[in-house]
Amino acid sequence: MGIDEPDIDPARFVEEVEMRVGTVRSVEPFPEARKDLYRLRVDFGTETRRSAAGLTDRYDPEDLVGSQVVAVVNLGTVTVAGFESQCLVTGVDDGDGGVVHLAPERGVPDGTRVY
């Protein structure tokens, strides 16, 4: 495994990609989706956004509610099986085909910007 993507201007990344920390307030099954997803509501302090997130193989809904996640909040809205996903909850492959969500090491205020 190597790092394959070309370098980009760091200032451009910080200016263009807005990532924020939010707290998961609700989690619902999403049987209409083609992939195994949850419907999340994530609180960013000043607003709550919805996300279709592929965390089902690693987390039960009760494990996610109240946890903080890192999400990209300026990608626009994507419709997944009739559900408007308003942010992208970030995660990494756990090596076994599952996804581990990214979270701050310790709690921070909802809406804190990642940089």
PDB file of C-alpha atoms in Angstrom:
ATOM      1  CA  MET A   1       0.000   0.000   0.000  1.00  0.00           C
ATOM      2  CA  GLY A   2       1.384   3.361  -0.977  1.00  0.00           C
ATOM      3  CA  ILE A   3       0.235   6.921  -1.105  1.00  0.00           C
ATOM      4  CA  ASP A   4      -0.850   7.318  -4.707  1.00  0.00           C
ATOM      5  CA  GLU A   5      -2.473  10.727  -5.042  1.00  0.00           C
ATOM      6  CA  PRO A   6      -0.447  13.759  -6.169  1.00  0.00           C
ATOM      7  CA  ASP A   7       0.258  16.574  -3.719  1.00  0.00           C
ATOM      8  CA  ILE A   8      -2.210  19.448  -3.514  1.00  0.00           C
ATOM      9  CA  ASP A   9      -1.874  22.960  -2.170  1.00  0.00           C
ATOM     10  CA  PRO A  10      -2.559  22.763   1.605  1.00  0.00           C
ATOM     11  CA  ALA A  11      -4.200  26.205   1.647  1.00  0.00           C
ATOM     12  CA  ARG A  12      -6.605  25.108  -1.076  1.00  0.00           C
ATOM     13  CA  PHE A  13      -7.594  21.998   0.907  1.00  0.00           C
ATOM     14  CA  VAL A  14      -8.295  24.034   4.075  1.00  0.00           C
ATOM     15  CA  GLU A  15     -10.239  26.635   2.081  1.00  0.00           C
ATOM     16  CA  GLU A  16     -12.331  24.177   0.072  1.00  0.00           C
ATOM     17  CA  VAL A  17     -12.999  21.168   2.330  1.00  0.00           C
ATOM     18  CA  GLU A  18     -15.003  21.945   5.453  1.00  0.00           C
ATOM     19  CA  MET A  19     -14.914  19.180   8.044  1.00  0.00           C
ATOM     20  CA  ARG A  20     -16.628  19.561  11.392  1.00  0.00           C
ATOM     21  CA  VAL A  21     -17.166  17.475  14.514  1.00  0.00           C
ATOM     22  CA  GLY A  22     -20.739  16.575  15.370  1.00  0.00           C
ATOM     23  CA  THR A  23     -22.613  14.338  17.785  1.00  0.00           C
ATOM     24  CA  VAL A  24     -24.830  11.550  16.467  1.00  0.00           C
ATOM     25  CA  ARG A  25     -28.338  12.208  17.846  1.00  0.00           C
ATOM     26  CA  SER A  26     -30.277   9.412  16.138  1.00  0.00           C
ATOM     27  CA  VAL A  27     -29.629   6.272  14.121  1.00  0.00           C
ATOM     28  CA  GLU A  28     -32.201   4.380  12.069  1.00  0.00           C
ATOM     29  CA  PRO A  29     -31.945   1.312   9.840  1.00  0.00           C
ATOM     30  CA  PHE A  30     -32.023   2.079   6.122  1.00  0.00           C
ATOM     31  CA  PRO A  31     -33.436  -1.019   4.403  1.00  0.00           C
ATOM     32  CA  GLU A  32     -34.279   0.888   1.193  1.00  0.00           C
ATOM     33  CA  ALA A  33     -30.604   1.519   0.411  1.00  0.00           C
ATOM     34  CA  ARG A  34     -28.762  -0.863  -1.913  1.00  0.00           C
ATOM     35  CA  LYS A  35     -25.797  -0.949   0.472  1.00  0.00           C
ATOM     36  CA  ASP A  36     -25.986  -1.677   4.183  1.00  0.00           C
ATOM     37  CA  LEU A  37     -26.387   1.843   5.640  1.00  0.00           C
ATOM     38  CA  TYR A  38     -27.821   3.739   8.592  1.00  0.00           C
ATOM     39  CA  ARG A  39     -29.731   7.018   8.473  1.00  0.00           C
ATOM     40  CA  LEU A  40     -28.035   9.353  10.955  1.00  0.00           C
ATOM     41  CA  ARG A  41     -28.900  12.748  12.382  1.00  0.00           C
ATOM     42  CA  VAL A  42     -25.724  14.586  13.378  1.00  0.00           C
ATOM     43  CA  ASP A  43     -25.757  17.704  15.599  1.00  0.00           C
ATOM     44  CA  PHE A  44     -23.172  20.341  14.598  1.00  0.00           C
ATOM     45  CA  GLY A  45     -24.142  22.819  17.316  1.00  0.00           C
ATOM     46  CA  THR A  46     -25.934  25.384  15.168  1.00  0.00           C
ATOM     47  CA  GLU A  47     -27.726  22.855  12.970  1.00  0.00           C
ATOM     48  CA  THR A  48     -28.464  19.166  12.599  1.00  0.00           C
ATOM     49  CA  ARG A  49     -27.782  17.360   9.334  1.00  0.00           C
ATOM     50  CA  ARG A  50     -28.687  13.951   7.981  1.00  0.00           C
ATOM     51  CA  SER A  51     -26.231  11.386   6.678  1.00  0.00           C
ATOM     52  CA  ALA A  52     -26.419   7.972   5.038  1.00  0.00           C
ATOM     53  CA  ALA A  53     -23.503   6.164   6.670  1.00  0.00           C
ATOM     54  CA  GLY A  54     -22.046   2.715   6.089  1.00  0.00           C
ATOM     55  CA  LEU A  55     -21.271   1.855   9.702  1.00  0.00           C
ATOM     56  CA  THR A  56     -23.663  -1.062  10.081  1.00  0.00           C
ATOM     57  CA  ASP A  57     -21.164  -3.906  10.225  1.00  0.00           C
ATOM     58  CA  ARG A  58     -19.135  -2.383  13.060  1.00  0.00           C
ATOM     59  CA  TYR A  59     -21.686  -0.485  15.171  1.00  0.00           C
ATOM     60  CA  ASP A  60     -25.124  -1.081  16.629  1.00  0.00           C
ATOM     61  CA  PRO A  61     -27.364   2.012  16.631  1.00  0.00           C
ATOM     62  CA  GLU A  62     -27.146   2.382  20.418  1.00  0.00           C
ATOM     63  CA  ASP A  63     -23.314   2.441  20.167  1.00  0.00           C
ATOM     64  CA  LEU A  64     -23.406   5.393  17.766  1.00  0.00           C
ATOM     65  CA  VAL A  65     -25.985   7.616  19.497  1.00  0.00           C
ATOM     66  CA  GLY A  66     -24.099  10.193  21.559  1.00  0.00           C
ATOM     67  CA  SER A  67     -20.750   9.554  19.869  1.00  0.00           C
ATOM     68  CA  GLN A  68     -18.856  12.268  18.069  1.00  0.00           C
ATOM     69  CA  VAL A  69     -17.925  11.918  14.398  1.00  0.00           C
ATOM     70  CA  VAL A  70     -15.913  13.892  11.862  1.00  0.00           C
ATOM     71  CA  ALA A  71     -17.952  14.850   8.796  1.00  0.00           C
ATOM     72  CA  VAL A  72     -17.460  16.768   5.569  1.00  0.00           C
ATOM     73  CA  VAL A  73     -20.259  19.331   5.557  1.00  0.00           C
ATOM     74  CA  ASN A  74     -19.826  21.188   2.260  1.00  0.00           C
ATOM     75  CA  LEU A  75     -20.334  18.496  -0.374  1.00  0.00           C
ATOM     76  CA  GLY A  76     -23.947  19.424  -1.011  1.00  0.00           C
ATOM     77  CA  THR A  77     -26.868  17.034  -0.743  1.00  0.00           C
ATOM     78  CA  VAL A  78     -26.818  13.522  -2.180  1.00  0.00           C
ATOM     79  CA  THR A  79     -30.055  11.541  -2.458  1.00  0.00           C
ATOM     80  CA  VAL A  80     -29.752   7.879  -1.506  1.00  0.00           C
ATOM     81  CA  ALA A  81     -32.933   5.814  -1.989  1.00  0.00           C
ATOM     82  CA  GLY A  82     -35.075   8.913  -1.461  1.00  0.00           C
ATOM     83  CA  PHE A  83     -33.128  10.055   1.629  1.00  0.00           C
ATOM     84  CA  GLU A  84     -31.253  13.362   1.443  1.00  0.00           C
ATOM     85  CA  SER A  85     -27.771  12.895   2.888  1.00  0.00           C
ATOM     86  CA  GLN A  86     -26.454  16.343   3.838  1.00  0.00           C
ATOM     87  CA  CYS A  87     -22.973  15.470   5.092  1.00  0.00           C
ATOM     88  CA  LEU A  88     -20.373  12.722   4.722  1.00  0.00           C
ATOM     89  CA  VAL A  89     -19.416  11.006   7.970  1.00  0.00           C
ATOM     90  CA  THR A  90     -15.769  10.008   7.550  1.00  0.00           C
ATOM     91  CA  GLY A  91     -14.362   6.600   8.277  1.00  0.00           C
ATOM     92  CA  VAL A  92     -11.551   4.201   7.522  1.00  0.00           C
ATOM     93  CA  ASP A  93     -11.448   0.579   6.422  1.00  0.00           C
ATOM     94  CA  ASP A  94     -10.781  -1.676   9.409  1.00  0.00           C
ATOM     95  CA  GLY A  95      -8.939  -4.238   7.270  1.00  0.00           C
ATOM     96  CA  ASP A  96     -11.774  -6.767   7.589  1.00  0.00           C
ATOM     97  CA  GLY A  97     -14.221  -5.025   5.243  1.00  0.00           C
ATOM     98  CA  GLY A  98     -15.810  -2.892   7.956  1.00  0.00           C
ATOM     99  CA  VAL A  99     -15.700   0.853   8.510  1.00  0.00           C
ATOM    100  CA  VAL A 100     -14.469   2.606  11.662  1.00  0.00           C
ATOM    101  CA  HIS A 101     -15.756   6.174  12.001  1.00  0.00           C
ATOM    102  CA  LEU A 102     -13.269   8.950  12.657  1.00  0.00           C
ATOM    103  CA  ALA A 103     -13.707  10.843  15.904  1.00  0.00           C
ATOM    104  CA  PRO A 104     -11.733  13.325  17.992  1.00  0.00           C
ATOM    105  CA  GLU A 105      -9.514  11.820  20.681  1.00  0.00           C
ATOM    106  CA  ARG A 106     -11.597  13.565  23.334  1.00  0.00           C
ATOM    107  CA  GLY A 107     -14.861  15.477  23.279  1.00  0.00           C
ATOM    108  CA  VAL A 108     -14.947  18.902  21.660  1.00  0.00           C
ATOM    109  CA  PRO A 109     -17.867  21.320  21.115  1.00  0.00           C
ATOM    110  CA  ASP A 110     -20.193  20.289  18.303  1.00  0.00           C
ATOM    111  CA  GLY A 111     -19.424  22.255  15.155  1.00  0.00           C
ATOM    112  CA  THR A 112     -15.668  22.499  15.837  1.00  0.00           C
ATOM    113  CA  ARG A 113     -13.832  22.753  12.527  1.00  0.00           C
ATOM    114  CA  VAL A 114     -11.213  20.168  11.612  1.00  0.00           C
ATOM    115  CA  TYR A 115      -8.038  21.576  10.113  1.00  0.00           C
TER     116      TYR A 115
END
